[in-house]
Coordinates of N, CA and C in Angstrom, one line a residue:
X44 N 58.2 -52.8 -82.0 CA 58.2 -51.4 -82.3 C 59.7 -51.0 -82.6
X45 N 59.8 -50.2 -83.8 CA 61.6 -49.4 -84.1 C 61.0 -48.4 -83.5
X46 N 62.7 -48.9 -82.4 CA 63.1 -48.0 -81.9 C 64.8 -47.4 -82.1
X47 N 65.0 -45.7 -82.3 CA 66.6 -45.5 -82.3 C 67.1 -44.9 -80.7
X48 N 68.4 -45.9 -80.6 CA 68.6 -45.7 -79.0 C 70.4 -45.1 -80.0
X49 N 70.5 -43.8 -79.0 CA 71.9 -43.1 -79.0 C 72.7 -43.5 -78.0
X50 N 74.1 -44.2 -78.5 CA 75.0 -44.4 -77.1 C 75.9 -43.7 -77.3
X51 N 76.6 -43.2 -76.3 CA 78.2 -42.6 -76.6 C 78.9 -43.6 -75.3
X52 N 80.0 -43.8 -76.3 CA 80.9 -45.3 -75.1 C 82.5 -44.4 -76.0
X53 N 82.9 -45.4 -75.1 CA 84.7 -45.0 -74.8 C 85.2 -45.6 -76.0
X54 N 85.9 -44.9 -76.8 CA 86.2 -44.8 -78.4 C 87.9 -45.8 -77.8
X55 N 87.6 -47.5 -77.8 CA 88.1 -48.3 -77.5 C 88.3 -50.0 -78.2
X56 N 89.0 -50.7 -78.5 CA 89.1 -51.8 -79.3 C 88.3 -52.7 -78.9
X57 N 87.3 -53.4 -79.3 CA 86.5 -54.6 -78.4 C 85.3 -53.9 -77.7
X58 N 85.1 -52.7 -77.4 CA 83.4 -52.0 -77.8 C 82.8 -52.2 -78.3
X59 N 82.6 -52.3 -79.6 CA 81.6 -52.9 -81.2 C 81.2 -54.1 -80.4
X60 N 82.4 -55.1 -80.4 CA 81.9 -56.4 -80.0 C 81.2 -56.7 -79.0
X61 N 81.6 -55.8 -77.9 CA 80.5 -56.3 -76.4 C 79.1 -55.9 -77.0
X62 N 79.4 -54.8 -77.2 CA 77.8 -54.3 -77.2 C 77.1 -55.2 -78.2
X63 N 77.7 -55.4 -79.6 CA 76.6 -56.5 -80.6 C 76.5 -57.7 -79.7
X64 N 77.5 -58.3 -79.0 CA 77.3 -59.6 -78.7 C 76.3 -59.3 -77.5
X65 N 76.0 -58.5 -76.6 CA 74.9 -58.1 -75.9 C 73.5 -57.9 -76.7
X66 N 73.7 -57.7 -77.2 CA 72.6 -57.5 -78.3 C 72.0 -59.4 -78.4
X67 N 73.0 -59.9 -79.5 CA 72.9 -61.2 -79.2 C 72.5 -61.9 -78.5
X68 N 72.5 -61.8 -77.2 CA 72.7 -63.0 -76.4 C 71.4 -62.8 -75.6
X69 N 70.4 -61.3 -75.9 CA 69.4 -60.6 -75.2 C 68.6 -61.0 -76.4
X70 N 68.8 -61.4 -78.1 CA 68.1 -61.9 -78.7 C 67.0 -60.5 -79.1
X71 N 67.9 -59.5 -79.3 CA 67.2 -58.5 -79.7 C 67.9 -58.0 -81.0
X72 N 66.9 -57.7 -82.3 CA 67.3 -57.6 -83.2 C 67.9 -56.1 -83.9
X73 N 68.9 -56.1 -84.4 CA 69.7 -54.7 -84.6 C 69.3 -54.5 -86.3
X74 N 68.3 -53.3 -86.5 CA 68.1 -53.0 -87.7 C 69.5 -52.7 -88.5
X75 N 69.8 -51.3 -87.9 CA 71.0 -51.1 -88.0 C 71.9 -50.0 -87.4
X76 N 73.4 -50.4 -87.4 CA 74.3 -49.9 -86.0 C 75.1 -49.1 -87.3
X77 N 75.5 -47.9 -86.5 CA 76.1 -46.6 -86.7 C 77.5 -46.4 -85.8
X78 N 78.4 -46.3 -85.8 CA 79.4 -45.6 -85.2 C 80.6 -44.8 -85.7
X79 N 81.0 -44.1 -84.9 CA 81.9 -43.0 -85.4 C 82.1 -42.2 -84.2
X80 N 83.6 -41.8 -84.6 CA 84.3 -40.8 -83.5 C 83.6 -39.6 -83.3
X81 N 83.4 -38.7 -82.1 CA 82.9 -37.5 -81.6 C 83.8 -36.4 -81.9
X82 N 83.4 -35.8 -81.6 CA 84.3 -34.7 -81.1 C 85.6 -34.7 -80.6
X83 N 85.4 -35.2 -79.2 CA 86.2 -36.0 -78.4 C 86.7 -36.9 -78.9
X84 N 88.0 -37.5 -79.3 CA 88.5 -38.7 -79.8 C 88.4 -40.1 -78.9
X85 N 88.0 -39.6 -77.5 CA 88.3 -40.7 -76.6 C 86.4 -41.0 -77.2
X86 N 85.9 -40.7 -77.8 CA 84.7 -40.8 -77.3 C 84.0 -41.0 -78.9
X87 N 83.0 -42.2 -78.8 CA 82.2 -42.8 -79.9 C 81.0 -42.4 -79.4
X88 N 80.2 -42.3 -80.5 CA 79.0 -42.5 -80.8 C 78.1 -43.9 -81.7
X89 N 77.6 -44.9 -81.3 CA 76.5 -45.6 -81.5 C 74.9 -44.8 -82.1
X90 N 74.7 -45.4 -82.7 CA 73.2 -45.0 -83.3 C 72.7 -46.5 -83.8
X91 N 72.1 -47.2 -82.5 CA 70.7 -48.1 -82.9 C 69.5 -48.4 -83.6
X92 N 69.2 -48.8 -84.2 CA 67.4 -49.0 -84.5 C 67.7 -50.5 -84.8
X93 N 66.6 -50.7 -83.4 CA 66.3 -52.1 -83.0 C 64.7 -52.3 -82.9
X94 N 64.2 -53.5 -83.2 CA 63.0 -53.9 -83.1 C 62.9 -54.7 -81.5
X95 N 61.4 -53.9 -81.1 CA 61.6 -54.3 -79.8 C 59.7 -54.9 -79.6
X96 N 59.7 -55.5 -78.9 CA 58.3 -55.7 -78.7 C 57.4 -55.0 -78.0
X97 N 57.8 -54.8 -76.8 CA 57.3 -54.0 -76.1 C 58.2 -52.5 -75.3
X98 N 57.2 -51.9 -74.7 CA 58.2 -50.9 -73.6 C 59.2 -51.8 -72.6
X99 N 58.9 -52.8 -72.1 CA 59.7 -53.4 -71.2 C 60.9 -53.8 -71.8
X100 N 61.0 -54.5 -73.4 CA 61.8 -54.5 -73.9 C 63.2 -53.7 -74.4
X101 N 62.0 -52.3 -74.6 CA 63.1 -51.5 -74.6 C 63.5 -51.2 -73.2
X102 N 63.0 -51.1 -72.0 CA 63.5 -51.0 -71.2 C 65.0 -51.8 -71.2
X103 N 64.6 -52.9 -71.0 CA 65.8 -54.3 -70.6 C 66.7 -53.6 -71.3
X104 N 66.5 -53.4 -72.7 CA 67.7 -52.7 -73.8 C 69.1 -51.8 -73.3
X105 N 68.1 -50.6 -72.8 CA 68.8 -49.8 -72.2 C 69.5 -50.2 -70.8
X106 N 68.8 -51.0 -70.2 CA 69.0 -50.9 -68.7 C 70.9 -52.1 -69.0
X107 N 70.9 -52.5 -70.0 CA 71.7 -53.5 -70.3 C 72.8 -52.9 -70.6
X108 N 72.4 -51.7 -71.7 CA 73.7 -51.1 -71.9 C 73.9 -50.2 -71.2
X109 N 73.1 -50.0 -70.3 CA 73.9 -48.7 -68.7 C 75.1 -49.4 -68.0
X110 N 74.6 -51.1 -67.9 CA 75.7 -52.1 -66.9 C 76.7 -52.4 -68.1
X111 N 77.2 -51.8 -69.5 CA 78.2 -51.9 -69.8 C 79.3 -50.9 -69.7
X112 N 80.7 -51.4 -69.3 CA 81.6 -50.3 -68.9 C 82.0 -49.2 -69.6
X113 N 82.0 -49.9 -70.7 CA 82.6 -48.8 -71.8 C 81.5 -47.7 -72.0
X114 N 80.0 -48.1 -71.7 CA 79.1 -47.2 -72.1 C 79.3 -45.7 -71.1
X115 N 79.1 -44.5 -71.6 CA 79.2 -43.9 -71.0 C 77.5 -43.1 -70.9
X116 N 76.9 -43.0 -72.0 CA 75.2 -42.6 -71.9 C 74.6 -43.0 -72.8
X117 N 73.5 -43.3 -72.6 CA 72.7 -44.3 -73.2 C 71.1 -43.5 -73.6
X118 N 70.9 -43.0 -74.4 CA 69.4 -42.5 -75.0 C 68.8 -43.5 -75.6
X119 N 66.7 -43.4 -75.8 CA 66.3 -43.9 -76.6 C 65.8 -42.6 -76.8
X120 N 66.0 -42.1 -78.3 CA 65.6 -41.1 -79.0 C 64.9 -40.9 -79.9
X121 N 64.1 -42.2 -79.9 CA 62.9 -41.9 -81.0 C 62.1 -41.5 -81.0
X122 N 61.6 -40.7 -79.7 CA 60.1 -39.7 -79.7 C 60.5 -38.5 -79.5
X123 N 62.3 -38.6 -79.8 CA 62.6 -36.5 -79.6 C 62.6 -36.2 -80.7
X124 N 63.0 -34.8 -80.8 CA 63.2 -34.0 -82.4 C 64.1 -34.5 -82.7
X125 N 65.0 -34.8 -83.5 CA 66.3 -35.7 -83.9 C 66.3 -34.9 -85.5
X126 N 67.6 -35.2 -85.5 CA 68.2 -35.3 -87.5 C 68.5 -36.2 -87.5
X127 N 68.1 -37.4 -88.8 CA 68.6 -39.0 -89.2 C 68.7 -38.8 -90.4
X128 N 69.6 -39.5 -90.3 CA 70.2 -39.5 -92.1 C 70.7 -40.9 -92.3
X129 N 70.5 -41.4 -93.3 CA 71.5 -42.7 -94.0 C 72.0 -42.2 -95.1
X130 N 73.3 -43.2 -95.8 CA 73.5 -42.9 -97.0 C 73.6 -43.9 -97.7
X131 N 73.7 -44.2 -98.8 CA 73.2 -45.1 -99.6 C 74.8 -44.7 -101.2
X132 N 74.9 -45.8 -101.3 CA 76.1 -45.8 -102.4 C 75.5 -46.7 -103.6
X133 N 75.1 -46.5 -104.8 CA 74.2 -47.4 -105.7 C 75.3 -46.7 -106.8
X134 N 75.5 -48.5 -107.5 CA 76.1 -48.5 -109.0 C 74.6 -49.3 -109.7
X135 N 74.3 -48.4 -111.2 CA 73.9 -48.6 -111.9 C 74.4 -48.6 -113.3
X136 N 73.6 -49.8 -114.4 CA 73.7 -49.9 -115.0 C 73.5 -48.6 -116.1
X137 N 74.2 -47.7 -116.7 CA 74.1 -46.6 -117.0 C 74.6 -47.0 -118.7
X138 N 74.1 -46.7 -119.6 CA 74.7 -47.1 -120.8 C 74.7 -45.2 -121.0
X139 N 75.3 -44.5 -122.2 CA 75.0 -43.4 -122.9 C 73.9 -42.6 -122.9
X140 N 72.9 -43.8 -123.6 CA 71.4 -43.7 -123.6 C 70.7 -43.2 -122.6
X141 N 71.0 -43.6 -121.2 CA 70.4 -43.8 -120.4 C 70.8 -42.8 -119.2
X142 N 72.2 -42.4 -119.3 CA 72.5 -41.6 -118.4 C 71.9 -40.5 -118.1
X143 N 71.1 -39.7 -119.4 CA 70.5 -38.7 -119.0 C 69.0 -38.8 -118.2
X144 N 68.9 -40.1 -118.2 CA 67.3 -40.4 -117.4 C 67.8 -40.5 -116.0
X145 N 68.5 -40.8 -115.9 CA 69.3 -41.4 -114.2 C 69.5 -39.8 -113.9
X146 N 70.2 -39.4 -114.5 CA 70.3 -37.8 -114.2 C 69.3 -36.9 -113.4
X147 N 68.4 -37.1 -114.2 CA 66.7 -36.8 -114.2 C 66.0 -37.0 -112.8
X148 N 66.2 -38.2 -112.4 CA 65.9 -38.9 -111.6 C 66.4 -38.5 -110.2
X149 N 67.6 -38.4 -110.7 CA 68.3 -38.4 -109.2 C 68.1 -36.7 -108.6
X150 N 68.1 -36.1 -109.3 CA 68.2 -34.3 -109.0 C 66.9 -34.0 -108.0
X151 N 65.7 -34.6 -108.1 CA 64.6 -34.1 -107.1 C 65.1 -35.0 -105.6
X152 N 65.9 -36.1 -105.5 CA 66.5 -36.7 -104.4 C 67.8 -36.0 -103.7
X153 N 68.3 -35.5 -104.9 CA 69.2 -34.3 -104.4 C 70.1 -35.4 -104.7
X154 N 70.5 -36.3 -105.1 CA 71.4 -37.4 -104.9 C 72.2 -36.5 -106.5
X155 N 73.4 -37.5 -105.9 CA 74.9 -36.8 -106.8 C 76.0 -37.9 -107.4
X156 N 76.2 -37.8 -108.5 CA 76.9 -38.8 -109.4 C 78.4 -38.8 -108.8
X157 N 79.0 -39.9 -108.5 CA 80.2 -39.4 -108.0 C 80.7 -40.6 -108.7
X158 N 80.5 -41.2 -109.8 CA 81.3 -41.9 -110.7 C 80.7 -42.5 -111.9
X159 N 81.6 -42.6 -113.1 CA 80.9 -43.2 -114.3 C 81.9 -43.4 -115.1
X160 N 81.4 -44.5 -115.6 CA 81.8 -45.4 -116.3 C 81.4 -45.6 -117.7
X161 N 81.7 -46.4 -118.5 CA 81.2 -47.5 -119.9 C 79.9 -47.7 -119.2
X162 N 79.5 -48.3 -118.7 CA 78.5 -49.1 -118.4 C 78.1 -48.9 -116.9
X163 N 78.4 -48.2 -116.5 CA 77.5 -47.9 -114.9 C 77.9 -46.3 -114.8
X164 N 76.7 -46.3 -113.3 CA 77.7 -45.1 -112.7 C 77.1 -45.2 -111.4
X165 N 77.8 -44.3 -110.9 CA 77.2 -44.7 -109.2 C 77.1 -43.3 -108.7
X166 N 75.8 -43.5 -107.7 CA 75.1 -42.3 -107.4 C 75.4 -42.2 -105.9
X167 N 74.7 -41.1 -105.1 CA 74.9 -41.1 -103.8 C 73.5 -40.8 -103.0
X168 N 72.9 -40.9 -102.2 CA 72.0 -40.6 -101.9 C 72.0 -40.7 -100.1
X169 N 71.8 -39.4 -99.6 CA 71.9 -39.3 -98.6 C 69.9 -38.8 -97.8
X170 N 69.5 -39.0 -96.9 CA 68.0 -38.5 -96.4 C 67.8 -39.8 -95.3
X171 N 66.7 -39.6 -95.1 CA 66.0 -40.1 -93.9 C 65.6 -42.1 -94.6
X172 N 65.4 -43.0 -93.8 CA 65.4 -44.1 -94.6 C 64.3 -44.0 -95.9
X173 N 62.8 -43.6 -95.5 CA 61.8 -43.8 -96.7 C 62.6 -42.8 -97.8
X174 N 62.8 -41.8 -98.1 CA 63.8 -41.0 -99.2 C 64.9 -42.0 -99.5
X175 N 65.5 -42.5 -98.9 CA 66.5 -43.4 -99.7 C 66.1 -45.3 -100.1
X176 N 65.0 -45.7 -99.6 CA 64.1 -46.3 -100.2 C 63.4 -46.2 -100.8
X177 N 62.9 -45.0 -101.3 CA 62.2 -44.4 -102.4 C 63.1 -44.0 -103.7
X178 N 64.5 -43.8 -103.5 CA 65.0 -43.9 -104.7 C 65.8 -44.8 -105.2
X179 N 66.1 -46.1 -104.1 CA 66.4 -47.1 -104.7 C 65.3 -47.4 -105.6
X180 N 64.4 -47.9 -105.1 CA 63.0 -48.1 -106.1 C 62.8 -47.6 -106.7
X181 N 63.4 -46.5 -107.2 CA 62.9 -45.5 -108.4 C 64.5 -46.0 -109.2
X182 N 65.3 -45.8 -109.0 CA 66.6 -46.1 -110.0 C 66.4 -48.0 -110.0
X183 N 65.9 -48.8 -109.6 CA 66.0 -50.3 -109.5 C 66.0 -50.9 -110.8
X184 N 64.7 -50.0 -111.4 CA 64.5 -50.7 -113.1 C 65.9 -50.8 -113.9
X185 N 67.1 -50.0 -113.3 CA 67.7 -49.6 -114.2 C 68.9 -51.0 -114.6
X186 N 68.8 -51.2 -113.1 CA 69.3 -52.6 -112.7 C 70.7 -51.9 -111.9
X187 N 70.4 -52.4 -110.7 CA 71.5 -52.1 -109.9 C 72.2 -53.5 -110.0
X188 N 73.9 -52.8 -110.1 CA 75.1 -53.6 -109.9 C 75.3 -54.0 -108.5
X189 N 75.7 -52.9 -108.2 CA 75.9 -52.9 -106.3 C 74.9 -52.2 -105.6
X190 N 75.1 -52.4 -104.0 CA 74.4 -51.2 -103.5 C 75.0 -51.1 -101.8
X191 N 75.5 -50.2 -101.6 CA 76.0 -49.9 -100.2 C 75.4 -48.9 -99.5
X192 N 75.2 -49.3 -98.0 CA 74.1 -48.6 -97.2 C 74.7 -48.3 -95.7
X193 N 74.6 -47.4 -95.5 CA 74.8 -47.3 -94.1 C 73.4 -47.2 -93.0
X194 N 74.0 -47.3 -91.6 CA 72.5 -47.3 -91.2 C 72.0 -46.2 -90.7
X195 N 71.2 -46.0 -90.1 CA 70.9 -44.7 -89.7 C 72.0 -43.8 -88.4
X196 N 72.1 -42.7 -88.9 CA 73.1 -42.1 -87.7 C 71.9 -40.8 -87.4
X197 N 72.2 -40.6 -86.0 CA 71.3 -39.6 -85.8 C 71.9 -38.4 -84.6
X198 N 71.2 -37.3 -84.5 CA 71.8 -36.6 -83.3 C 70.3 -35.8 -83.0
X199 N 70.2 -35.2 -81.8 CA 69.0 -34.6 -81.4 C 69.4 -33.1 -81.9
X200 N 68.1 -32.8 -82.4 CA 67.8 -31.0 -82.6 C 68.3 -30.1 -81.6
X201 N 69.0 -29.1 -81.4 CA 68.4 -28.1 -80.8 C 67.8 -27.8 -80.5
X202 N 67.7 -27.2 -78.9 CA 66.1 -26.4 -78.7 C 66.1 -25.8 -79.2
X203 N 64.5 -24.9 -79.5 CA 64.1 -24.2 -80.4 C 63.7 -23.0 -79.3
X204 N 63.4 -23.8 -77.7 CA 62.7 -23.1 -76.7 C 63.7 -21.8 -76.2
X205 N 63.1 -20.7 -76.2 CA 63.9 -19.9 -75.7 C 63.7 -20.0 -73.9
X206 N 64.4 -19.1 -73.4 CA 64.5 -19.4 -71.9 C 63.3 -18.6 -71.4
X207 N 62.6 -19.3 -70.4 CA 60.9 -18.5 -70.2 C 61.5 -17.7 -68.8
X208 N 62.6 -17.3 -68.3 CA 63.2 -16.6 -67.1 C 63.0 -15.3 -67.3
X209 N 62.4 -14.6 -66.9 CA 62.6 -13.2 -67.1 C 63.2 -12.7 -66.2
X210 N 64.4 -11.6 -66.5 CA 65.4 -11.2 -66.0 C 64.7 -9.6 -65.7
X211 N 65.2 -8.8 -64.5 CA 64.7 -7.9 -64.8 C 65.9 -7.0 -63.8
X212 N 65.7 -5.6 -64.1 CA 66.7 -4.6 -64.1 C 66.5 -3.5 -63.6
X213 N 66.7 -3.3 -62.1 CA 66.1 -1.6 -61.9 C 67.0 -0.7 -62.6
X214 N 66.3 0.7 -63.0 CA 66.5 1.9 -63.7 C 66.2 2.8 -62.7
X215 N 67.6 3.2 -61.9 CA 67.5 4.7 -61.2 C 67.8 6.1 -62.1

């Protein structure tokens, strides 16, 4: 089962590596890893999606990266409300002819031309994974040159819940 686990660890040199090589050595497979500075500069954010077999698996997952030092919290967030996004960097084959079809194409994806050339141009496409594998395969025919992808980064929603406390106030 994909699952996305959120870590925030100590924004430090040789982090990346514990944690993949724990990953490794637990023989658990890393769809794909996310990181980037917070707020906090001392302080990273990880974004997981790992295939796992069972609940116990993900358990071990987590329980593994609680015993690492640099970790400082460790979520599995894939049954909360979340925003996930990937982004996706595609050079196509773009002749004159064709640019206006790619054009076409790309506007209901929301995706945005951020370079062109003689013979290509390269697009952007940012959304949730199925939206950006849905427009690789839709631009594919065109013949992709390159294609750069990031992996999923995510953060949890806001509550939506307001506070159920009722406050109340005598009136003399």
């Amino acid at each position: 089962m994909k699952r996305t686990i959120s870590a925030t660890v100590n924004n430090s040199s040789g982090v990346l590596n514990r944690i993949t090589g724990l990953f490794s050595r637990r023989q658990f497979n890393i769809e794909s890893i996310t990181v980037g500075r917070t707020e906090n500069p001392d302080v990273s954010r990880m974004t997981f999606v790992v295939n796992v077999d069972s609940q116990r698996g993900l358990d071990q997952v987590v329980k593994q990266l609680n015993k690492q030092v640099d970790v400082l919290k460790v979520r599995d967030i894939s049954e909360e409300n979340i925003v996930a996004r990937e982004l996706a960097l595609i050079k196509v084959v773009a002749n004159p002819q064709t640019r206006g079809e790619i054009e076409t194409l790309a506007r209901p994806f929301r995706a945005s031309i951020i370079d062109v050339g003689r013979e290509s141009m390269t697009l952007q496409v940012t959304g949730d994974h199925q939206k950006v594998e849905a427009f690789i395969d839709l631009i594919k025919p065109y013949g992709l040159k390159e294609l750069a992808r990031t992996g999923t980064t995510a953060l949890k929603r806001s509550s939506k819940q307001q506070s159920q406390d009722l406050h109340y106030s005598i009136i003399q």
